[in-house]
PDB file of C-alpha atoms in Angstrom:
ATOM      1  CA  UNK A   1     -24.300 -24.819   6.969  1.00 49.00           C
ATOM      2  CA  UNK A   2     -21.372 -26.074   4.642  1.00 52.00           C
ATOM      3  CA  UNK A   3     -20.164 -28.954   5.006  1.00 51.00           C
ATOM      4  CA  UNK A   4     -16.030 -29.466   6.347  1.00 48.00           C
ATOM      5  CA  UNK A   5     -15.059 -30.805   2.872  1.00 51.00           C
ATOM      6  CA  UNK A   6     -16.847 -27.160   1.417  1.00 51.00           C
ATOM      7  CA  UNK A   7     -15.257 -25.133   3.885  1.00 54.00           C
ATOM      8  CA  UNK A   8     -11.756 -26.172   2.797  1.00 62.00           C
ATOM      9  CA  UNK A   9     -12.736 -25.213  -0.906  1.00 70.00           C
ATOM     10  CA  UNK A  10     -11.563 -21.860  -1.593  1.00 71.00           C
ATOM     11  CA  UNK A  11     -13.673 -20.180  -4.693  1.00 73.00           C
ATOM     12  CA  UNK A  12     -11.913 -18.381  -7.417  1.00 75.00           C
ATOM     13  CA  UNK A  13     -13.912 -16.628  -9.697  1.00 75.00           C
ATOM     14  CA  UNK A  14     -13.406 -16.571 -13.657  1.00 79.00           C
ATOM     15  CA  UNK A  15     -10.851 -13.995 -15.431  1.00 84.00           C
ATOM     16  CA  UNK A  16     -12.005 -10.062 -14.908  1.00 88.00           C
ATOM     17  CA  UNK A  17     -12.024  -7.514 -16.235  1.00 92.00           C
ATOM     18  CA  UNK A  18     -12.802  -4.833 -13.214  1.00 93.00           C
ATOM     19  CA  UNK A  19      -8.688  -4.463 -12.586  1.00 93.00           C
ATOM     20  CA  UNK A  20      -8.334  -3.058 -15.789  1.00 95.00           C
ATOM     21  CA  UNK A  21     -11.096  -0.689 -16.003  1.00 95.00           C
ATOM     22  CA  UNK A  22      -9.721   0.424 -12.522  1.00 94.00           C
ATOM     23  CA  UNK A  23      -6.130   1.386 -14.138  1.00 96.00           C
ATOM     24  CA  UNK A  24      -7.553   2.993 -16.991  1.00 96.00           C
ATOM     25  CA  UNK A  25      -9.368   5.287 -14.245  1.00 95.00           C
ATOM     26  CA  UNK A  26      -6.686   6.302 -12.574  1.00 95.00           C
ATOM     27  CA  UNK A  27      -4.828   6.970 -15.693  1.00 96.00           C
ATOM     28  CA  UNK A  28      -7.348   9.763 -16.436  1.00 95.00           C
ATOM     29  CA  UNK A  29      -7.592  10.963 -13.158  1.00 94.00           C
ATOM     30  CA  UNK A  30      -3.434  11.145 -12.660  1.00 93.00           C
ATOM     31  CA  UNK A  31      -3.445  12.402 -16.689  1.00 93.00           C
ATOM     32  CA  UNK A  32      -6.197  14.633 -15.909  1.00 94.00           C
ATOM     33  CA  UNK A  33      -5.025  16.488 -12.739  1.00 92.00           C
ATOM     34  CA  UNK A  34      -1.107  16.844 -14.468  1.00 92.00           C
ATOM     35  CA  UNK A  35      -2.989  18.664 -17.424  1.00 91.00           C
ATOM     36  CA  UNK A  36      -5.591  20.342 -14.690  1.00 90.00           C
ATOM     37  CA  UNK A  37      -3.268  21.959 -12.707  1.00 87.00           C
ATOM     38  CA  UNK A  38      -1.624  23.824 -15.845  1.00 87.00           C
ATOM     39  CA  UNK A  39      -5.096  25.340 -16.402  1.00 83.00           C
ATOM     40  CA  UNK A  40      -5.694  22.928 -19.779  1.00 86.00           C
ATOM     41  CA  UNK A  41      -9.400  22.270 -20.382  1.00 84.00           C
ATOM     42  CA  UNK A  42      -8.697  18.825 -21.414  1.00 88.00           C
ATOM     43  CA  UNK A  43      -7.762  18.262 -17.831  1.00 89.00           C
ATOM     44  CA  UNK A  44     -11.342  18.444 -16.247  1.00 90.00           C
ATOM     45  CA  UNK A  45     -12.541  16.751 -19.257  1.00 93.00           C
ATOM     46  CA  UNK A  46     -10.078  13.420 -18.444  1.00 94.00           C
ATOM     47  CA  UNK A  47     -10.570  14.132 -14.487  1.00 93.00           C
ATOM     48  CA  UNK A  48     -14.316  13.917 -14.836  1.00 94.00           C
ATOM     49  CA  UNK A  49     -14.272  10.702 -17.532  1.00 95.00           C
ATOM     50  CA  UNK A  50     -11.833   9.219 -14.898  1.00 95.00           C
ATOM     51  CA  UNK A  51     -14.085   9.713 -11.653  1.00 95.00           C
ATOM     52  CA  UNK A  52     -17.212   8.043 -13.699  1.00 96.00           C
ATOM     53  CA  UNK A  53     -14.939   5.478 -14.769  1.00 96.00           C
ATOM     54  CA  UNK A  54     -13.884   4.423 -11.355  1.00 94.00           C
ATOM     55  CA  UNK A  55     -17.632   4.722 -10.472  1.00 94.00           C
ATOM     56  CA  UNK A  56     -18.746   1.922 -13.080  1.00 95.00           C
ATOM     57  CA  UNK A  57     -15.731   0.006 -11.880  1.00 95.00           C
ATOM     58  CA  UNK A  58     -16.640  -0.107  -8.191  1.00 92.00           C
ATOM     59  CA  UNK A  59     -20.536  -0.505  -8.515  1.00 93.00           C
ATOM     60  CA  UNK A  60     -19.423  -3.793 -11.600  1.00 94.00           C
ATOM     61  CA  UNK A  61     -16.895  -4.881  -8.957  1.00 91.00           C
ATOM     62  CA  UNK A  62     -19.078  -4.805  -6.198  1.00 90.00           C
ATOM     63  CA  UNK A  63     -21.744  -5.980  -7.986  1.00 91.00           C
ATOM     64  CA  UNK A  64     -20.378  -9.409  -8.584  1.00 89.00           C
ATOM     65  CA  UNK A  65     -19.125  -9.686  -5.551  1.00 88.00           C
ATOM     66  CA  UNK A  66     -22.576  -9.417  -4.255  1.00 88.00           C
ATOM     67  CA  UNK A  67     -23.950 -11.621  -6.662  1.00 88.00           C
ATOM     68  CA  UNK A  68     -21.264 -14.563  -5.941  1.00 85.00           C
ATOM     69  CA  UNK A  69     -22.445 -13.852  -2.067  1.00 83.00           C
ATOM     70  CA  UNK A  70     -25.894 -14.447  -2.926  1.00 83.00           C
ATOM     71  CA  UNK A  71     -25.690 -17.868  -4.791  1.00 83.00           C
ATOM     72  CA  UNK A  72     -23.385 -19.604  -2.218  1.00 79.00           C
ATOM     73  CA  UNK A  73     -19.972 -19.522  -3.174  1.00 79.00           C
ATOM     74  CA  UNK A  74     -18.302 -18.742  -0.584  1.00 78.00           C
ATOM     75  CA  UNK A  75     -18.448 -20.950   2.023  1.00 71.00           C
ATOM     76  CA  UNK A  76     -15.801 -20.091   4.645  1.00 71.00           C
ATOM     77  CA  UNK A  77     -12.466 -19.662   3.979  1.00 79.00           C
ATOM     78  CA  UNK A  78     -13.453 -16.348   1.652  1.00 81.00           C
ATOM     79  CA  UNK A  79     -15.208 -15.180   5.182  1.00 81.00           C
ATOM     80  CA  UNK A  80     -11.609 -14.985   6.670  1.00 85.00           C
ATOM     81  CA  UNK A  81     -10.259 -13.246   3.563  1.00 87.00           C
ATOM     82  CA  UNK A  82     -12.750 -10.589   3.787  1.00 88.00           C
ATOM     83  CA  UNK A  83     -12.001 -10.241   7.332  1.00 91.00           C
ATOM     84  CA  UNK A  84      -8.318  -9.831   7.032  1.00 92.00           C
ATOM     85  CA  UNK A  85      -8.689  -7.117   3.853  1.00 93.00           C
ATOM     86  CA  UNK A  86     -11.509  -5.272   6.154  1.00 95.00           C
ATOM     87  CA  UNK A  87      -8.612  -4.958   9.051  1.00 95.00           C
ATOM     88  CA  UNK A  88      -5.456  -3.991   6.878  1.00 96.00           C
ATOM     89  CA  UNK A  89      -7.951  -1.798   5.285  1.00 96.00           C
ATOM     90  CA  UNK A  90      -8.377   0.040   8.500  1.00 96.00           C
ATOM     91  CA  UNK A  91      -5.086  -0.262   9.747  1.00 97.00           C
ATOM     92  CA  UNK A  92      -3.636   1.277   6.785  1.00 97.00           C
ATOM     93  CA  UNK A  93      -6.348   3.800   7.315  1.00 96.00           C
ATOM     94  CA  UNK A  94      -4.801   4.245  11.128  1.00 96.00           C
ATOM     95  CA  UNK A  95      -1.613   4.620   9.559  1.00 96.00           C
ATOM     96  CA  UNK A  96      -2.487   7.445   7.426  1.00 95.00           C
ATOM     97  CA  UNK A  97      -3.947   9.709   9.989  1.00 96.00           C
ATOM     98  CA  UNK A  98      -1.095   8.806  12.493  1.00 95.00           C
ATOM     99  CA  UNK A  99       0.779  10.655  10.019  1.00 95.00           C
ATOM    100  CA  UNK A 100      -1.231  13.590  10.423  1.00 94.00           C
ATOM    101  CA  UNK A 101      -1.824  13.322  14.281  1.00 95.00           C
ATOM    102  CA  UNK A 102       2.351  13.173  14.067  1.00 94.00           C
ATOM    103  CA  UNK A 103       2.924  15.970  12.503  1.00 92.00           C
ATOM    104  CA  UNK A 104       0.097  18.505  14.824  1.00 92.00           C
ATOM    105  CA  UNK A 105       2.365  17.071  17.587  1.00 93.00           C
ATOM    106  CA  UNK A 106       6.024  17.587  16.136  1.00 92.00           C
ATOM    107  CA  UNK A 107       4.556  21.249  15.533  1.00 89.00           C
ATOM    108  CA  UNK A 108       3.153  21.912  18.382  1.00 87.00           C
ATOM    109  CA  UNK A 109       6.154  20.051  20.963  1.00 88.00           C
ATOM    110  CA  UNK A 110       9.059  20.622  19.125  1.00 89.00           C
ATOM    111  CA  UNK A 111       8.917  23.397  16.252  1.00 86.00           C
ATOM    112  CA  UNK A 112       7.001  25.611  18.006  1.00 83.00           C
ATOM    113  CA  UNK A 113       8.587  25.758  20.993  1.00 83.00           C
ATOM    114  CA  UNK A 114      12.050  25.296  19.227  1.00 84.00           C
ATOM    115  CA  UNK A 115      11.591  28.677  16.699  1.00 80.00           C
ATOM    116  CA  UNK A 116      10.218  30.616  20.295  1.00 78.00           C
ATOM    117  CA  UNK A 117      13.903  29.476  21.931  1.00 80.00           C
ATOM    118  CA  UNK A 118      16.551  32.446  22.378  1.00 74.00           C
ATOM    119  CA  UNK A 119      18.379  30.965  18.667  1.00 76.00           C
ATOM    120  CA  UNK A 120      15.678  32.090  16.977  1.00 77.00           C
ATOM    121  CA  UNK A 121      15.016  35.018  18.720  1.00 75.00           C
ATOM    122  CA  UNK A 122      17.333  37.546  16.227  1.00 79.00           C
ATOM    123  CA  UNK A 123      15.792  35.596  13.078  1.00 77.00           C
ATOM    124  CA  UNK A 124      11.604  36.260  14.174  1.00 74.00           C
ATOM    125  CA  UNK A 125      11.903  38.699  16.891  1.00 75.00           C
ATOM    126  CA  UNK A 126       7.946  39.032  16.894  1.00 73.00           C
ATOM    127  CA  UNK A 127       7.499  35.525  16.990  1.00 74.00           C
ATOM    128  CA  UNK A 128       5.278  34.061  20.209  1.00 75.00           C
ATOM    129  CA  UNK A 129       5.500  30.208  20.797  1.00 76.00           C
ATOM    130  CA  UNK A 130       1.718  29.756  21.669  1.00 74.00           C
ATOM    131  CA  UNK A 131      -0.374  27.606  19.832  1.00 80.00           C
ATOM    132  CA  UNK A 132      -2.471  28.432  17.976  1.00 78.00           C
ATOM    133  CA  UNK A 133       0.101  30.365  16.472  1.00 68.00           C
ATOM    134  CA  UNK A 134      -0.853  33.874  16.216  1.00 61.00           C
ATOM    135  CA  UNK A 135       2.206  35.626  14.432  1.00 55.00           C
ATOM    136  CA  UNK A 136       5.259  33.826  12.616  1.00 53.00           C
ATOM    137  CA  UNK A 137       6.708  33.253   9.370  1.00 53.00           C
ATOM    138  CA  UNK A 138       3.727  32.985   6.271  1.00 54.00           C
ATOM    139  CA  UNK A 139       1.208  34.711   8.182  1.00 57.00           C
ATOM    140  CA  UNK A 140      -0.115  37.387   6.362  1.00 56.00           C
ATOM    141  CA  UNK A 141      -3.428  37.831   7.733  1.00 67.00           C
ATOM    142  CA  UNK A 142      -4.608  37.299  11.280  1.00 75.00           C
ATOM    143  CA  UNK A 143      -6.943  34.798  11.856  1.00 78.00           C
ATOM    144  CA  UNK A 144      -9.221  33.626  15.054  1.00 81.00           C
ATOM    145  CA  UNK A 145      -8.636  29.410  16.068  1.00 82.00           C
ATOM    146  CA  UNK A 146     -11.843  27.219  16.318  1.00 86.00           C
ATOM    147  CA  UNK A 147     -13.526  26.892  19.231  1.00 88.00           C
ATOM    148  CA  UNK A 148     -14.311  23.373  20.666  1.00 87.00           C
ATOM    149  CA  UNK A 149     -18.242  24.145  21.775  1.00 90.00           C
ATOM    150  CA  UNK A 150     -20.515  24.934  19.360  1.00 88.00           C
ATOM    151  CA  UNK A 151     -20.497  23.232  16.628  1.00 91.00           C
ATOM    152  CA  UNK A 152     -18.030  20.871  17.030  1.00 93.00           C
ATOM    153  CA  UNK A 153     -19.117  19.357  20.264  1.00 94.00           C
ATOM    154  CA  UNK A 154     -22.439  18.938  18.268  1.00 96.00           C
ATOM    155  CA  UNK A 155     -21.072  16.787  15.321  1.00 95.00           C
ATOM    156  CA  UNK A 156     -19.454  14.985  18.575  1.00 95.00           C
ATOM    157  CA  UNK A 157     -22.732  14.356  19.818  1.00 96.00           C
ATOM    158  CA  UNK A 158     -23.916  12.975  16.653  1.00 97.00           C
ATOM    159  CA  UNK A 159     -21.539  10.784  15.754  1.00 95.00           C
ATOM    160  CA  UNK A 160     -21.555   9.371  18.742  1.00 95.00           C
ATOM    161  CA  UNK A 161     -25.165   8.703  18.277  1.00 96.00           C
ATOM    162  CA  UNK A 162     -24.688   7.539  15.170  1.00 96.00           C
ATOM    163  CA  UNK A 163     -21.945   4.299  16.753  1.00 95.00           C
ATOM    164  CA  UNK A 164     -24.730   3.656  19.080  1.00 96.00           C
ATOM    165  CA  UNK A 165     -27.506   3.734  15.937  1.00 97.00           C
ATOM    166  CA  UNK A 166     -25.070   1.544  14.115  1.00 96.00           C
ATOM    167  CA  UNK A 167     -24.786  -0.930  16.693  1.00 96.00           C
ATOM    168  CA  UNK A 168     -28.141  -0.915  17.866  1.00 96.00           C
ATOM    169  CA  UNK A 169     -29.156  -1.908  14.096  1.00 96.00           C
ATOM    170  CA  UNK A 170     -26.626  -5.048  14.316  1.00 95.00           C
ATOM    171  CA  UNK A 171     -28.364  -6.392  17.644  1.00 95.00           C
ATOM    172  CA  UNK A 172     -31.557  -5.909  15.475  1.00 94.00           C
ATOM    173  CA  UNK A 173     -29.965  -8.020  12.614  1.00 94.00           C
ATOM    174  CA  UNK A 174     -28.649 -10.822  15.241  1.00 94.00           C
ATOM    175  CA  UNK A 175     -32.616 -11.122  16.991  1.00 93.00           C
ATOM    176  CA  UNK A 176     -33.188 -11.335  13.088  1.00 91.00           C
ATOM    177  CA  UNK A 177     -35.279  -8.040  14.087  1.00 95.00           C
ATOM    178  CA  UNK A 178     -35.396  -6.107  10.484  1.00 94.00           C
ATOM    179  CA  UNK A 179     -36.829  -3.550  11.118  1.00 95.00           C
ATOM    180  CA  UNK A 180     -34.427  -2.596  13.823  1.00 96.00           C
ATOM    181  CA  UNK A 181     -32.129  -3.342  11.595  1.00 96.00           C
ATOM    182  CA  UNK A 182     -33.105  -1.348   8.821  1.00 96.00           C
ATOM    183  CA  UNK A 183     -34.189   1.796  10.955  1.00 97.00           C
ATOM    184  CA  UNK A 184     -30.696   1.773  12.813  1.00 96.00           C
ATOM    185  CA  UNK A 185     -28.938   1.773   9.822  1.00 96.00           C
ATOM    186  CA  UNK A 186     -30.870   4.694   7.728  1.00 97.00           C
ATOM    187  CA  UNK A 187     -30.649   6.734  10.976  1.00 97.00           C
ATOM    188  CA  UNK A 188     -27.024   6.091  11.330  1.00 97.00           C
ATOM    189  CA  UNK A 189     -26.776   7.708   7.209  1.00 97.00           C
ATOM    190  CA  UNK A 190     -29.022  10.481   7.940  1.00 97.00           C
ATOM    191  CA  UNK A 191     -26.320  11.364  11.018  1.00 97.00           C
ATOM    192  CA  UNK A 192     -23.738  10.848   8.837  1.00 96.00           C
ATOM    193  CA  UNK A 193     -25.148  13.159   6.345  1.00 97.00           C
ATOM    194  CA  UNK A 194     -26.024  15.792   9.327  1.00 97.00           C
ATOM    195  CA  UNK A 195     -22.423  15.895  10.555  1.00 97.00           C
ATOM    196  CA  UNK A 196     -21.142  16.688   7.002  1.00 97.00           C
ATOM    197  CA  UNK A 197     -23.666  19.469   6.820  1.00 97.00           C
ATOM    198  CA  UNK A 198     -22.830  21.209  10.018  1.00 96.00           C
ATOM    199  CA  UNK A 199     -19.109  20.359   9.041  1.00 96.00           C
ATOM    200  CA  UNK A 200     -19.568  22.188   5.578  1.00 95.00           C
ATOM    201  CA  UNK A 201     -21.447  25.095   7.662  1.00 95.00           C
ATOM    202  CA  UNK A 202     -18.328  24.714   9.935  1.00 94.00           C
ATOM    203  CA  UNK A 203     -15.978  25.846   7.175  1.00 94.00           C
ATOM    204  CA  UNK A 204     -18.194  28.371   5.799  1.00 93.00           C
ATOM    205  CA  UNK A 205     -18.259  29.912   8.999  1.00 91.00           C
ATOM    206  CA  UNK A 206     -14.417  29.438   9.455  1.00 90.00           C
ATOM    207  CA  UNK A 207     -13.628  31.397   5.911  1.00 90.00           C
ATOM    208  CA  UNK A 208     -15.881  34.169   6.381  1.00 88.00           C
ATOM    209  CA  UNK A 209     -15.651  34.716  10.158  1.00 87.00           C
ATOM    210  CA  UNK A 210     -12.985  33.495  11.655  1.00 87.00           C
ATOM    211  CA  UNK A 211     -10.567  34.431   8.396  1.00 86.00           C
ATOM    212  CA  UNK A 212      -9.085  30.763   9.001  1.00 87.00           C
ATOM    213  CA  UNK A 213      -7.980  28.959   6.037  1.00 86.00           C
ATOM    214  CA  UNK A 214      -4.894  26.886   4.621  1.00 84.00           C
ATOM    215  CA  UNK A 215      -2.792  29.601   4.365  1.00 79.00           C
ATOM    216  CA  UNK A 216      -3.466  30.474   8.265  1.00 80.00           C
ATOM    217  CA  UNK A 217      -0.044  29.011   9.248  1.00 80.00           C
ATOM    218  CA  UNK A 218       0.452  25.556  10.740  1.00 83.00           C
ATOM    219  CA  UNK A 219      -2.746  25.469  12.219  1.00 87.00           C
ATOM    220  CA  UNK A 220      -4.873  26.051   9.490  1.00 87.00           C
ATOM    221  CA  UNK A 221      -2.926  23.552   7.464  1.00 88.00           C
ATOM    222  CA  UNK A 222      -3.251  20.720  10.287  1.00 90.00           C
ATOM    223  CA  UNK A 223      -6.787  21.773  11.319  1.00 93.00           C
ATOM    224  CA  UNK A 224      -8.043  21.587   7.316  1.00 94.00           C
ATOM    225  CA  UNK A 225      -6.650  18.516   6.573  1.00 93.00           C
ATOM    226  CA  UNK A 226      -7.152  16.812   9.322  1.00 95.00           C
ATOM    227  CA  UNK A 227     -10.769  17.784   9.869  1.00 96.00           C
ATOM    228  CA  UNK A 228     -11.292  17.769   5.902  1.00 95.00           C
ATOM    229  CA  UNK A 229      -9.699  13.979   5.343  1.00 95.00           C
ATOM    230  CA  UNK A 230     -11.695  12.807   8.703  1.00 96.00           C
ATOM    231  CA  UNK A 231     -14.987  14.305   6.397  1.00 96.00           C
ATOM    232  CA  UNK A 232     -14.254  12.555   3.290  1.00 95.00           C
ATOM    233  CA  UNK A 233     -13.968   9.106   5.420  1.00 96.00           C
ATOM    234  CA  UNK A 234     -17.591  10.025   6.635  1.00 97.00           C
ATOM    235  CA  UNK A 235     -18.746  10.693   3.591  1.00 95.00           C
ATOM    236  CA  UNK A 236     -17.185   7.333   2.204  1.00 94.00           C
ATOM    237  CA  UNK A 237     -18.655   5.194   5.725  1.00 95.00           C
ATOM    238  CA  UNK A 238     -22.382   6.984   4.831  1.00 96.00           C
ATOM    239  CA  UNK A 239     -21.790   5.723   1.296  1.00 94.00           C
ATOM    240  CA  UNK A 240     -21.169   2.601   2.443  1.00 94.00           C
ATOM    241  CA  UNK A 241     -24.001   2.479   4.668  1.00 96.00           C
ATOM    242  CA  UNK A 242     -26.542   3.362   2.394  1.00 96.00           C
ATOM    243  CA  UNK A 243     -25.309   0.709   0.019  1.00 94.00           C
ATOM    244  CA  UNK A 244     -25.731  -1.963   2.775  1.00 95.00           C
ATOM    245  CA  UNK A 245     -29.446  -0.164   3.520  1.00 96.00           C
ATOM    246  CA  UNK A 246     -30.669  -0.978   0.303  1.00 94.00           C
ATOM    247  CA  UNK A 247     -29.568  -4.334   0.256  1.00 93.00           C
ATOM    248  CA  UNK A 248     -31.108  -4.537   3.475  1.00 93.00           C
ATOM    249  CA  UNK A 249     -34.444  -3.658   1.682  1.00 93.00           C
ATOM    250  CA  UNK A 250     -34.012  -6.018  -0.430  1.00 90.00           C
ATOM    251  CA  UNK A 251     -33.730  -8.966   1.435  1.00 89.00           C
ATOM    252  CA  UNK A 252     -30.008  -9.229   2.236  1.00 92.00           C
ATOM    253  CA  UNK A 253     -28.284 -10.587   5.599  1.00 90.00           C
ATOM    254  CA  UNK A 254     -29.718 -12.478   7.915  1.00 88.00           C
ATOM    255  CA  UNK A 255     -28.027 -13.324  11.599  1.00 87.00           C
ATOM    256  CA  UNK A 256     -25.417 -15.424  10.597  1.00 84.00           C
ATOM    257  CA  UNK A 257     -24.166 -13.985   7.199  1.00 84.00           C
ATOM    258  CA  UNK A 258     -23.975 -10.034   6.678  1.00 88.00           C
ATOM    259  CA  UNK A 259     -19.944  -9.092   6.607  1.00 90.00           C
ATOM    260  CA  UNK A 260     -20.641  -6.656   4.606  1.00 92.00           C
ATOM    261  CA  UNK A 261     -22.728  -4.950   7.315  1.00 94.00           C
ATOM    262  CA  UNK A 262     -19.573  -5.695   9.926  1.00 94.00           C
ATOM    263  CA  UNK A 263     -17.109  -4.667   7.522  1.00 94.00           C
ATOM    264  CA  UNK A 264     -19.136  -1.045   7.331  1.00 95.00           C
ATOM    265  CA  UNK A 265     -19.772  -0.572  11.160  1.00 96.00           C
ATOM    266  CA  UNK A 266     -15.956  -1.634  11.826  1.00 96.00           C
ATOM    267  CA  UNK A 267     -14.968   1.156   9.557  1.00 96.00           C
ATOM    268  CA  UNK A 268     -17.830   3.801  10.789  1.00 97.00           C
ATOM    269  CA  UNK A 269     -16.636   2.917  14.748  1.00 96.00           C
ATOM    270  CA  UNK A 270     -13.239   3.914  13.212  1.00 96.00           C
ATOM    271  CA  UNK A 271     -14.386   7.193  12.110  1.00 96.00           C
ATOM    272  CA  UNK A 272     -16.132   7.867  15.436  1.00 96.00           C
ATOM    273  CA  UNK A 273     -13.014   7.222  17.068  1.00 96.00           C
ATOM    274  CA  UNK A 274     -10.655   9.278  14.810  1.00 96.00           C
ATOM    275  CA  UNK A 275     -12.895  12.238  15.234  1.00 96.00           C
ATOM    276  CA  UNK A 276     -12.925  11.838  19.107  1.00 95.00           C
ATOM    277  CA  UNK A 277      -9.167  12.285  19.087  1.00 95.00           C
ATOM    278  CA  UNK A 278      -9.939  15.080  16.414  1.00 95.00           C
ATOM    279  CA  UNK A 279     -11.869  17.402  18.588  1.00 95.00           C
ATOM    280  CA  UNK A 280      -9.562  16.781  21.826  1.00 94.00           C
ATOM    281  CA  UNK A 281      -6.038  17.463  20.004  1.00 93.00           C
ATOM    282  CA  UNK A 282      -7.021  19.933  17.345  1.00 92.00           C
ATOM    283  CA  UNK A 283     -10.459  21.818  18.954  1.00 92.00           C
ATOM    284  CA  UNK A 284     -10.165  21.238  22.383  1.00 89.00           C
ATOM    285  CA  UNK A 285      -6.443  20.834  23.849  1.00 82.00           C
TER     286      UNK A 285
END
């Protein structure tokens, strides 16, 4: 345990080099998608030198940060700064998909019923204020809504399972249990990696079958990127979680220090709870 005088030490590391290779990778990924989006070949080419760029840059940055968590250095104080980043992390996180969740509600509370009213009625005679909408303005093609059982209320199922995997691994780590530990956490990644298959199965179904896509109104707008964003922050948690598996088989965390393992279950609990919300407001309700 470090001593008081240590825990008042704050460590700084030496001069790097990680923030600039960061900005040069999103200077090929912002240069890339300007030029991909006019249909220039050079875009992919700066898009895809960008992405492995920002790749090197998070596995160096991590890296060291790993390896300045393994001889010592921090001894307290740098605890409490990971802590804080971890929760404006997810709050900002909160913030963006409030955003979303606000706008399925001003659609479906105030514009939908508002263009239904008797003032709109000489402007979209046809139009019917139920949602899903079925008819309205920039609907070319009908379309059949998701249904909440199925599917759906199977990827609920699993990530569900997959909080109480998670969990169930870090009462492993605190009886300093490993193998619990390590068997929690790979079966909380192989849920993970289930959900995004049924999800991707999900939309396959949804293009073919159900003729829903982004151009299906404002419900195929809010249902893709709501469901869509919610599956690249699984994605990103399962990354995460494998990362923290393999240090796991390495060695890493013990009972009293493995933030890194917090920091991850924090922000897969978050996704669990997002996509609760999900399937009530936008399969469900």
């Amino acid at each position: 345990m470090a001593s008081v005088e240590e825990q008042d030490r704050y460590f700084v590391p030496s001069p790097s080099r990680w923030p600039m290779v960061g900005s040069l990778a999103l200077f090929c990924i912002g240069l890339g998608a300007a030029f991909a989006v006019n249909g220039m070949l050079l875009g992919k080419v700066s898009l895809a030198l960008g992405m492995l760029i920002l790749v090197a840059m998070l596995v160096g940055w991590f890296g060291d940060v790993i390896r300045e968590s393994r001889l010592g250095v921090y001894l307290g104080r740098e605890d409490m700064s990971f802590r804080w980043g971890m929760g404006w992390f997810i709050f900002s996180e909160v913030m963006f998909f409030g955003a979303f969740f606000g706008a399925l509600f001003w659609v479906r509370t105030v514009s939908v019923p508002e263009l239904g009213s008797l003032d709109y009625k000489m402007l979209y005679p046809d139009f019917e204020a139920s949602w899903p909408l079925s008819t309205g303005p920039g609907i070319t093609q009908a379309y059949q809504a998701m249904e909440a059982w199925g599917l759906p209320s199977l990827n609920t199922l699993i990530l569900l399972t997959s909080g109480a995997t998670v969990t169930w691994a870090h009462w492993g780590l605190l009886q300093e249990n490993r193998n619990q530990f390590k068997l929690g956490l790979l079966l909380t990644v192989v849920l993970g990696c289930t959900f995004l298959a049924l999800q991707m199965h999900e939309y396959g179904h949804a293009f073919s079958k159900l003729n829903l896509t982004l151009a299906s109104g404002a419900y195929g707008m809010t249902f893709f990127m709501l469901t869509g964003f919610h599956g690249l922050h699984v994605l990103l948690g399962s990354i995460i979680l494998f990362v923290v598996w393999l240090r796991s088989m390495s060695g890493h965390f013990d009972a009293r220090h493995h933030f890194a393992f917090e920091a991850a279950s924090w922000y897969w609990h978050f996704v669990d709870v997002v996509w609760l919300l999900l399937f009530i407001f936008v399969y469900w309700l």
